[in-house]
Amino acid sequence: MNKWYMNDGSERDIVVSSRIRLARNLNGYPFPNKMTSEQKYEVIQKVSDAITKSRSKWKNKFVFYDMDKISRINAYSMVERHLISPDFAENGQGRAALITEDETVSIMINEEDHVRIQVLTSGLELKTAYKIANEIDSLLDKSLNFAFDSELGYLTECPTNLGTGMRACAMLHIPALETMGAINPLGNTISKIGLTMRGTFGEGSTVKCSMYQLSNQVTLGISESSAIENLENMTKQIIARERQARSGIDRDKLEDMAYRAWGVLSSARMISSAEFLNLADKLRLGIGMEIFDRVGLEVIDELIMICQPASLQVKAGGALDEETRDKLRARTIRETLEK
Amino acid sequence: MNKWYMNDGSERDIVVSSRIRLARNLNGYPFPNKMTSEQKYEVIQKVSDAITKSRSKWKNKFVFYDMDKISRINAYSMVERHLISPDFAENGQGRAALITEDETVSIMINEEDHVRIQVLTSGLELKTAYKIANEIDSLLDKSLNFAFDSELGYLTECPTNLGTGMRACAMLHIPALETMGAINPLGNTISKIGLTMRGTFGEGSTVKCSMYQLSNQVTLGISESSAIENLENMTKQIIARERQARSGIDRDKLEDMAYRAWGVLSSARMISSAEFLNLADKLRLGIGMEIFDRVGLEVIDELIMICQPASLQVKAGGALDEETRDKLRARTIRETLEK
């Protein structure tokens, strides 16, 4: 089955993915950080049942992961694929995840809140992602009856999530703005209108492959659709600016850069994660600017997913030292590019 | 017609080429630096006639170049291909060259001496090269009657060439010894036995592509065959040392290095001369060590000949700025590798 990143999406040359995350909690239980093991187990059971015992089309679409039982490598590979949070991977005790095979929907149980629903789509497709998230939300709510206050909205552990409990996020590939040094000033503007720009893996993470998370900050006193509208508008502005910045790049130099990146990626026998991401960044820009067309954006986005350290080790079926990983990464890249 | 470097030769992974040069002068004329223009013209005519009016198989094999009339770019491209000396290219006045189409034999007229016969072969083939040089020498001597003293041997402008007038030279590709820092100590040893190690383009030139000229210093009191024997023996010792050094290289790293070099060479859209030579060096080592086999050594050696600045401009038919040259170089490399 195709993963979400193999599907097309609008403005995909700049918007790698759209993501919607909903924070929800069950009535009658304290927040996860105050729960007993028994309570955690109960919540896991209830959430899981709400799907698998339903009559919905989602009934058989999820795979259940007991986070306490899966290997750390497996857990970190989920982080790399943006399916769960780093904290969720660090500590699996009393936690579980439900993830669809195409990795579009993931549900973290007993992260900061009882339930975190997340939907990922490729390109700028926030409304599509929200529609799916809303479907899952309704399905779960039917049997779980999420904690909701008529004034405060959805109750969440952290007050910054109160209200809609929704975080909408666009993953932007903006190498031209980055090269121009335009990201920091942009970040300042953005924060004034209730949005925020973060690193590739969210708050406090470093930026990889010129990819930035743009997301909404405000969840209280604003509807889901308005929040999504705001984010979409700002995303479109950034897209326009990135396109403007890209139009100023010397096409000959970019062509050379993209082809060299292709040359190394399709030839190297060992490649580090950092070098790979650096080259993927350049190649993605070349493809986005229609200067390079031997592969599509989806191939690069797939590589970025499958070539990170933990995902490679999952593929290999066990822990690998750095050199072996670098070799496997190079082989994986070559095989994927040759396809 | 195949150039000499497209032919095979023994120990070619380490010995790029073997070269024999004979310095000869005509009786009845001062050395070139003391000659009048008329005398220079006469010598050019005589040497040229000695070949074209002969009945030898060489009769129609040479192309005549009036060094005063050809463009400097053309002249420098001959230097790049080791057919003439840099000084000969700098100042064409009263000078001419006769060069076979396969570039095996070149005759400089009115360089430091009246006649400089040079023969180039690929691999360690000093005896083959000498045999050809000797043939040309005999052919010219028949009508020109070279200046010869029964005690001093062939008379030459510079006393260091007196005697045999012969310089034998092996162009060595010794990247492993270079990396080990073994070249300087080797140079010291070599100089004690009447040999010398020089840069890629001879005395005082910088080393490019890990290529060194090993040649005999002594021309007096030693026969041609002994001088060649000495050089060949030392070359074989260096080959053995280089092979030893190569066997210590991490094959995985070398494989990666060679494939990356291939990747960049076959993909880049612009490439400087320095970067090209650096990558050609690595790829040549990978091919020599049978780690890389998509192209043979002759392809790399051909590239090294045709991708230098002047040769590229000859190909383009005129002067090119650096950027255009870097683009043409990249295209030439890609086309050659794809063949």
XYZ file of C-alpha atoms in Angstrom, chain A residues 250 252-256 259-260 262-264 266-272 275 279 294 323 327 330 338, chain B residues 250 252-256 259-260 262-264 266-272 275 279 294 323 327 330 338:
50
model
C 21.146 31.210 -11.040
C 22.879 27.079 -14.327
C 24.322 26.785 -10.852
C 21.188 25.151 -9.532
C 21.172 22.684 -12.397
C 24.779 21.802 -11.648
C 22.780 17.000 -10.976
C 25.777 16.698 -8.673
C 21.900 13.154 -8.071
C 25.352 11.932 -9.112
C 26.518 11.404 -5.547
C 23.017 7.461 -7.131
C 26.694 6.471 -6.890
C 27.965 6.710 -3.303
C 28.635 3.467 -1.444
C 28.499 5.062 2.011
C 26.597 8.149 3.009
C 25.896 9.779 6.360
C 25.124 14.439 3.883
C 21.863 16.400 -1.020
C 14.771 12.012 -13.613
C 29.495 2.479 9.001
C 26.415 1.592 3.580
C 23.692 4.370 0.230
C 16.932 3.099 -9.841
C 40.355 0.474 2.992
C 35.136 0.091 1.125
C 36.242 3.686 1.412
C 38.019 3.548 -1.910
C 34.969 2.042 -3.581
C 32.834 4.830 -2.166
C 31.861 5.761 -7.245
C 31.329 9.267 -5.896
C 32.093 8.760 -11.105
C 28.773 10.163 -9.861
C 29.982 13.743 -9.934
C 28.972 11.837 -15.004
C 26.437 14.309 -13.589
C 27.986 17.737 -12.992
C 27.004 20.551 -15.345
C 30.041 22.720 -14.521
C 33.408 21.532 -13.339
C 36.712 23.294 -12.823
C 38.149 19.499 -9.366
C 38.132 13.300 -9.286
C 32.308 0.957 -15.744
C 32.315 29.540 -16.697
C 30.357 23.890 -18.687
C 31.406 18.956 -17.796
C 28.559 7.789 -21.833
